[in-house]
């Protein structure tokens, strides 16, 4: 009886462990919020991006066969190749959040000018040349579904695609253009039909190509010779009517050890704001993991050989741990440079947390001065040398941060910023200084989020 019971109990124990492990909530080290303002600007920037893309993009060849009864020609085989969009206009385009699903795109009354090469073949003649195609009444609607894959990459999927062109006008060029233009109208309907059938597959193919690029993003980025930063999504995007939230792991690891730090992220909530295009919340956990990863990797190792310090440790059995719990007041300078948040530390005040009766002791004062010098001339310069490399801020390619502001709130740092799309530009730094961050005692003194 006992022999049969043990496996059952062991199985129950394993199932319980699996349940407990799966029910543990993972909180992000970084939250990014995209607002409706960002989508509205994305429409403008998207036109520039599409224009740049179309200069290098060729559309699939278009082939078919038509009979020309008025010329008593049984068939004309035609082929349009080297199809390029030379100009386009989508005056009524919008992007909107679909809660819990994704982003809906809508455009109507669009126009496009297309240049192409052509070839005709029939029982009576064959020829080649060039042509211009003018499309009008362009309409498109579709929903981009946003999720994540098992590796923490964002994934996109096109759903409910509907695209239609209302009118097409072909104009041939060349020596016999007058002849060809005379039977261009009968060909416009089949061309329009073929294009309408091609549009959604073409758009789906572009989304698929974009998805392939997203899958190659480095969510585990090497920061320096000592650490890695994990930018992976820990959950699918959270989408409401007014914004989209991305929850990123936001943790540093030593280069040779991808073990989570011995402390956990604390949940934090971004304030309900919509004045900026993008809000980035960087948790205290992010900075603590950076410090811990560099410390574990041996970056901050300092060798102390001062005989006076060692003698003091021998005479004071309390040790260093009880003395340094609340001793240093620091200022943190913050600046956004390009795609990095650059920090610098300065020591405002250093004082040992001892009873006033002991502060008159000359040995205590000397020891206080020694530790202050070590922090000021040894630890802080070493830390600042690393901090000057900056923390990378994940933002879309060729988008710059503008009108940025930084706030220290309770438990996290909040960056509010707009975006600007430019092919090449130098970004002006935005400086911010915050005092009263007690980093040694790991107390984050910020105001509560409104």
Coordinates of N, CA and C in Angstrom, one line a residue, residues 101-254:
X101 N -6.9 43.8 -29.5 CA -6.7 43.2 -30.8 C -5.4 43.7 -31.4
X102 N -5.5 45.0 -31.8 CA -4.3 45.5 -32.6 C -4.6 47.0 -33.0
X103 N -4.1 47.3 -34.2 CA -4.2 48.6 -34.8 C -5.0 48.5 -36.1
X104 N -6.0 49.3 -36.3 CA -6.7 49.4 -37.5 C -6.2 50.5 -38.4
X105 N -6.0 50.1 -39.7 CA -5.6 51.1 -40.7 C -6.7 51.3 -41.7
X106 N -6.9 52.6 -42.1 CA -8.0 52.9 -43.0 C -7.5 54.0 -43.9
X107 N -7.7 53.9 -45.2 CA -7.4 54.9 -46.2 C -8.4 54.9 -47.3
X108 N -8.8 56.1 -47.8 CA -9.7 56.1 -48.9 C -9.4 57.3 -49.8
X109 N -10.0 57.4 -51.0 CA -9.8 58.5 -51.9 C -8.3 58.6 -52.3
X110 N -7.6 57.5 -52.3 CA -6.2 57.6 -52.6 C -6.0 57.6 -54.1
X111 N -4.8 58.0 -54.6 CA -4.4 58.0 -56.0 C -3.0 57.5 -56.1
X112 N -2.6 57.0 -57.3 CA -1.2 56.6 -57.5 C -0.9 56.7 -59.0
X113 N 0.3 57.1 -59.2 CA 0.9 57.1 -60.6 C 1.9 56.0 -60.7
X114 N 1.7 55.2 -61.8 CA 2.6 54.0 -62.0 C 3.2 54.1 -63.4
X115 N 4.5 53.8 -63.4 CA 5.2 53.7 -64.7 C 5.6 52.2 -64.9
X116 N 5.5 51.8 -66.2 CA 5.7 50.4 -66.4 C 6.2 50.2 -67.9
X117 N 6.8 49.0 -68.1 CA 7.2 48.6 -69.4 C 6.1 47.6 -69.8
X118 N 5.8 47.5 -71.1 CA 4.8 46.6 -71.6 C 5.2 45.8 -72.8
X119 N 4.5 44.7 -73.1 CA 4.7 44.0 -74.3 C 3.4 43.4 -74.8
X120 N 3.2 43.5 -76.1 CA 1.9 43.0 -76.7 C 2.3 41.9 -77.7
X121 N 1.4 40.9 -77.8 CA 1.6 39.9 -78.8 C 0.2 39.4 -79.3
X122 N 0.0 39.4 -80.6 CA -1.2 39.0 -81.2 C -1.0 38.4 -82.6
X123 N -2.0 37.8 -83.2 CA -1.8 37.2 -84.6 C -1.3 38.2 -85.6
X124 N -1.7 39.5 -85.4 CA -1.4 40.5 -86.4 C -0.1 41.3 -86.1
X125 N 0.3 41.4 -84.8 CA 1.4 42.3 -84.5 C 1.9 41.9 -83.1
X126 N 3.1 42.4 -82.9 CA 3.7 42.3 -81.5 C 4.6 43.6 -81.3
X127 N 4.7 44.1 -80.1 CA 5.5 45.3 -79.9 C 5.8 45.4 -78.4
X128 N 6.7 46.3 -78.1 CA 7.0 46.6 -76.7 C 7.1 48.1 -76.5
X129 N 7.1 48.6 -75.3 CA 7.2 50.0 -75.1 C 7.0 50.4 -73.6
X130 N 6.6 51.6 -73.4 CA 6.4 52.1 -72.0 C 5.0 52.6 -71.8
X131 N 4.5 52.8 -70.6 CA 3.2 53.2 -70.4 C 3.1 53.8 -69.0
X132 N 2.1 54.7 -68.8 CA 1.8 55.3 -67.5 C 0.4 54.8 -67.1
X133 N 0.3 54.5 -65.8 CA -1.0 54.0 -65.3 C -1.4 54.9 -64.1
X134 N -2.6 55.5 -64.2 CA -3.1 56.3 -63.1 C -4.2 55.6 -62.4
X135 N -4.1 55.4 -61.1 CA -5.1 54.8 -60.3 C -5.8 55.8 -59.4
X136 N -7.1 55.6 -59.2 CA -7.8 56.6 -58.3 C -8.8 55.8 -57.6
X137 N -9.4 56.4 -56.5 CA -10.4 55.7 -55.7 C -9.8 54.6 -54.9
X138 N -8.5 54.8 -54.4 CA -7.9 53.7 -53.7 C -8.5 53.6 -52.3
X139 N -8.9 52.4 -51.9 CA -9.5 52.2 -50.6 C -8.8 51.0 -49.9
X140 N -8.5 51.1 -48.7 CA -7.9 50.0 -47.9 C -8.3 50.0 -46.5
X141 N -8.6 48.9 -45.9 CA -8.8 48.8 -44.5 C -8.3 47.4 -44.0
X142 N -7.7 47.4 -42.9 CA -7.2 46.1 -42.3 C -6.8 46.3 -40.9
X143 N -6.6 45.2 -40.2 CA -6.2 45.3 -38.7 C -4.9 44.5 -38.6
X144 N -3.9 45.2 -38.0 CA -2.7 44.6 -37.7 C -2.7 44.0 -36.3
X145 N -2.7 42.7 -36.1 CA -2.8 42.1 -34.8 C -1.4 42.0 -34.3
X146 N -1.2 42.4 -33.0 CA 0.1 42.4 -32.4 C 0.1 41.4 -31.2
X147 N 1.1 40.5 -31.3 CA 1.3 39.5 -30.3 C 2.9 39.4 -30.0
X148 N 3.3 38.3 -29.4 CA 4.7 38.0 -29.1 C 4.9 36.5 -29.4
X149 N 6.2 36.2 -29.8 CA 6.5 34.8 -30.0 C 7.2 34.3 -28.8
X150 N 7.6 33.0 -28.8 CA 8.2 32.4 -27.6 C 9.5 33.0 -27.2
X151 N 10.2 33.7 -28.1 CA 11.5 34.3 -27.9 C 11.4 35.8 -27.4
X152 N 10.1 36.3 -27.2 CA 10.0 37.6 -26.8 C 10.0 38.7 -27.9
X153 N 9.9 38.2 -29.1 CA 9.9 39.2 -30.2 C 8.5 39.6 -30.5
X154 N 8.2 40.9 -30.9 CA 6.9 41.2 -31.4 C 6.6 40.6 -32.7
X155 N 5.3 40.2 -32.9 CA 4.9 39.6 -34.1 C 3.6 40.3 -34.7
X156 N 3.5 40.4 -36.0 CA 2.4 41.1 -36.6 C 1.7 40.1 -37.5
X157 N 0.4 40.4 -37.6 CA -0.5 39.6 -38.5 C -1.6 40.4 -39.1
X158 N -1.8 40.4 -40.4 CA -2.8 41.1 -41.1 C -4.1 40.4 -41.1
X159 N -5.2 41.1 -40.6 CA -6.5 40.5 -40.5 C -7.5 41.4 -41.1
X160 N -8.6 40.8 -41.7 CA -9.7 41.6 -42.3 C -9.2 42.6 -43.3
X161 N -8.3 42.1 -44.2 CA -7.8 43.0 -45.3 C -8.9 43.2 -46.4
X162 N -9.1 44.4 -46.8 CA -10.0 44.7 -47.9 C -9.4 45.9 -48.6
X163 N -9.1 45.7 -49.9 CA -8.5 46.7 -50.7 C -9.2 46.8 -52.1
X164 N -9.4 48.0 -52.6 CA -10.1 48.1 -53.9 C -9.6 49.4 -54.6
X165 N -9.5 49.3 -55.9 CA -9.2 50.4 -56.8 C -10.5 50.7 -57.6
X166 N -10.9 51.9 -57.7 CA -12.2 52.2 -58.4 C -11.9 52.5 -59.9
X167 N -10.8 53.1 -60.2 CA -10.6 53.5 -61.6 C -9.1 53.3 -62.0
X168 N -8.9 53.0 -63.2 CA -7.5 52.9 -63.8 C -7.5 53.4 -65.2
X169 N -6.5 54.2 -65.5 CA -6.4 54.8 -66.8 C -5.0 54.6 -67.3
X170 N -4.9 53.9 -68.5 CA -3.6 53.6 -69.1 C -3.3 54.6 -70.2
X171 N -2.1 55.0 -70.3 CA -1.6 55.9 -71.4 C -0.3 55.4 -71.9
X172 N -0.3 54.9 -73.2 CA 0.9 54.4 -73.8 C 1.7 55.5 -74.4
X173 N 3.0 55.2 -74.5 CA 3.9 56.1 -75.1 C 4.7 55.4 -76.2
X174 N 5.2 56.2 -77.2 CA 5.9 55.6 -78.3 C 5.4 56.0 -79.6
X175 N 6.0 55.5 -80.7 CA 5.6 55.9 -82.0 C 4.2 55.5 -82.4
X176 N 3.7 54.4 -81.9 CA 2.3 54.0 -82.2 C 1.4 54.2 -81.0
X177 N 1.7 55.2 -80.2 CA 0.9 55.4 -79.0 C -0.5 55.8 -79.3
X178 N -0.8 56.5 -80.4 CA -2.1 56.9 -80.8 C -3.0 55.6 -81.1
X179 N -2.3 54.6 -81.7 CA -3.0 53.4 -82.0 C -3.3 52.6 -80.8
X180 N -2.3 52.5 -79.9 CA -2.5 51.7 -78.7 C -3.5 52.3 -77.7
X181 N -3.4 53.7 -77.6 CA -4.3 54.3 -76.7 C -5.8 54.2 -77.2
X182 N -6.0 53.9 -78.5 CA -7.3 53.8 -79.0 C -8.0 52.5 -78.4
X183 N -7.2 51.5 -78.1 CA -7.8 50.3 -77.5 C -7.4 50.1 -76.1
X184 N -6.9 51.2 -75.4 CA -6.5 51.1 -74.0 C -7.7 50.9 -73.1
X185 N -8.8 51.6 -73.4 CA -9.9 51.5 -72.5 C -10.5 50.1 -72.3
X186 N -10.6 49.2 -73.3 CA -11.0 47.9 -73.1 C -10.1 47.1 -72.2
X187 N -8.8 47.5 -72.1 CA -7.9 46.8 -71.3 C -7.9 47.2 -69.8
X188 N -8.5 48.4 -69.6 CA -8.4 48.9 -68.2 C -9.2 48.1 -67.2
X189 N -10.3 47.6 -67.6 CA -11.1 46.8 -66.7 C -10.4 45.5 -66.2
X190 N -9.8 44.7 -67.2 CA -9.1 43.5 -66.7 C -7.9 43.9 -65.8
X191 N -7.2 45.0 -66.2 CA -6.1 45.5 -65.4 C -6.5 45.8 -64.0
X192 N -7.6 46.5 -63.9 CA -8.2 46.9 -62.6 C -8.6 45.7 -61.8
X193 N -9.2 44.7 -62.5 CA -9.6 43.4 -61.8 C -8.4 42.7 -61.2
X194 N -7.3 42.6 -62.1 CA -6.1 41.9 -61.6 C -5.4 42.6 -60.5
X195 N -5.4 43.9 -60.5 CA -4.7 44.7 -59.5 C -5.5 44.6 -58.2
X196 N -6.8 44.6 -58.2 CA -7.7 44.4 -57.0 C -7.4 43.1 -56.4
X197 N -7.2 42.0 -57.2 CA -6.9 40.7 -56.6 C -5.5 40.6 -56.0
X198 N -4.6 41.5 -56.5 CA -3.2 41.4 -56.0 C -3.0 42.2 -54.8
X199 N -3.8 43.2 -54.5 CA -3.5 44.2 -53.5 C -3.3 43.6 -52.1
X200 N -4.3 42.9 -51.6 CA -4.2 42.3 -50.2 C -3.1 41.3 -50.1
X201 N -2.9 40.4 -51.1 CA -1.7 39.5 -51.0 C -0.4 40.3 -51.0
X202 N -0.3 41.4 -51.7 CA 0.9 42.2 -51.7 C 1.1 42.8 -50.3
X203 N 0.1 43.4 -49.7 CA 0.1 44.0 -48.4 C 0.5 42.9 -47.4
X204 N -0.1 41.8 -47.5 CA 0.2 40.7 -46.5 C 1.6 40.2 -46.7
X205 N 2.1 40.2 -47.9 CA 3.5 39.9 -48.1 C 4.5 40.9 -47.4
X206 N 4.1 42.2 -47.5 CA 4.9 43.2 -46.8 C 4.9 43.0 -45.3
X207 N 3.7 42.7 -44.8 CA 3.6 42.5 -43.3 C 4.5 41.3 -42.9
X208 N 4.4 40.3 -43.8 CA 5.2 39.0 -43.5 C 6.7 39.4 -43.5
X209 N 7.1 40.2 -44.5 CA 8.6 40.6 -44.5 C 9.0 41.4 -43.3
X210 N 8.1 42.3 -42.9 CA 8.3 43.1 -41.7 C 8.4 42.2 -40.5
X211 N 7.5 41.2 -40.4 CA 7.5 40.2 -39.3 C 8.8 39.4 -39.3
X212 N 9.4 39.1 -40.4 CA 10.6 38.4 -40.5 C 11.8 39.2 -39.9
X213 N 11.7 40.5 -40.2 CA 12.7 41.5 -39.7 C 12.6 41.6 -38.2
X214 N 11.4 41.6 -37.7 CA 11.2 41.8 -36.2 C 11.7 40.5 -35.5
X215 N 11.6 39.4 -36.2 CA 12.1 38.1 -35.5 C 13.6 38.1 -35.4
X216 N 14.3 38.9 -36.1 CA 15.7 39.0 -36.0 C 16.3 40.0 -35.1
X217 N 15.3 40.8 -34.5 CA 15.8 41.8 -33.5 C 16.5 41.2 -32.4
X218 N 17.6 41.8 -31.9 CA 18.3 41.4 -30.8 C 17.7 41.8 -29.5
X219 N 16.9 40.9 -28.9 CA 16.2 41.2 -27.7 C 17.2 41.0 -26.5
X220 N 18.3 40.4 -26.7 CA 19.4 40.2 -25.7 C 20.6 40.9 -26.3
X221 N 20.8 42.2 -25.8 CA 21.8 43.0 -26.4 C 23.0 43.2 -25.5
X222 N 24.2 43.0 -26.2 CA 25.4 43.2 -25.4 C 25.7 44.7 -25.2
X223 N 25.8 45.1 -23.9 CA 25.9 46.5 -23.6 C 27.4 46.9 -23.6
X224 N 28.2 46.1 -22.9 CA 29.7 46.3 -22.9 C 30.4 45.0 -22.7
X225 N 31.6 45.0 -22.3 CA 32.4 43.7 -22.2 C 32.0 42.9 -21.0
X226 N 31.0 43.4 -20.2 CA 30.7 42.7 -19.0 C 29.2 42.3 -18.9
X227 N 28.3 43.0 -19.6 CA 26.9 42.8 -19.3 C 26.1 42.7 -20.6
X228 N 24.9 42.1 -20.5 CA 23.9 42.0 -21.5 C 22.6 42.6 -21.0
X229 N 21.8 43.1 -21.9 CA 20.5 43.7 -21.5 C 19.4 42.9 -22.2
X230 N 18.4 42.4 -21.4 CA 17.3 41.7 -22.0 C 16.1 42.6 -22.2
X231 N 15.8 42.8 -23.5 CA 14.7 43.7 -23.9 C 13.5 42.9 -24.4
X232 N 13.4 41.6 -24.1 CA 12.3 40.8 -24.7 C 11.0 41.2 -24.1
X233 N 9.9 41.0 -24.9 CA 8.6 41.2 -24.4 C 8.2 40.0 -23.4
X234 N 7.7 40.3 -22.3 CA 7.3 39.3 -21.3 C 5.8 38.9 -21.5
X235 N 5.1 39.7 -22.3 CA 3.7 39.4 -22.6 C 3.3 40.1 -23.9
X236 N 2.2 39.7 -24.4 CA 1.7 40.3 -25.6 C 1.3 41.8 -25.3
X237 N 1.4 42.7 -26.3 CA 1.0 44.1 -26.0 C -0.4 44.2 -25.5
X238 N -0.5 45.1 -24.5 CA -1.8 45.4 -23.9 C -2.4 46.7 -24.7
X239 N -3.6 46.5 -25.3 CA -4.1 47.5 -26.2 C -5.5 48.0 -25.6
X240 N -5.6 49.3 -25.4 CA -6.8 49.9 -25.0 C -7.3 50.8 -26.1
X241 N -8.4 51.5 -25.9 CA -8.9 52.5 -26.9 C -7.9 53.6 -27.1
X242 N -7.1 54.0 -26.1 CA -6.3 55.2 -26.2 C -4.8 54.9 -26.3
X243 N -4.3 53.7 -26.0 CA -2.9 53.5 -26.0 C -2.5 52.0 -26.1
X244 N -1.3 51.8 -26.4 CA -0.7 50.4 -26.5 C 0.5 50.3 -25.5
X245 N 0.5 49.3 -24.6 CA 1.5 49.2 -23.7 C 2.4 47.9 -24.0
X246 N 3.7 48.1 -24.0 CA 4.7 47.0 -24.2 C 5.4 46.8 -22.9
X247 N 5.3 45.5 -22.4 CA 6.0 45.2 -21.2 C 7.3 44.4 -21.5
X248 N 8.4 45.1 -21.2 CA 9.7 44.5 -21.5 C 10.4 44.0 -20.3
X249 N 11.2 42.9 -20.4 CA 11.8 42.4 -19.2 C 12.7 43.4 -18.6
X250 N 13.6 44.1 -19.3 CA 14.4 45.1 -18.8 C 15.3 44.7 -17.6
X251 N 16.2 43.7 -17.9 CA 17.1 43.3 -16.8 C 18.5 43.1 -17.4
X252 N 19.5 43.4 -16.6 CA 20.9 43.2 -17.0 C 21.4 41.9 -16.5
X253 N 22.3 41.2 -17.3 CA 22.9 40.0 -16.8 C 24.4 40.2 -17.0
X254 N 25.2 39.5 -16.1 CA 26.6 39.4 -16.4 C 26.8 38.6 -17.7

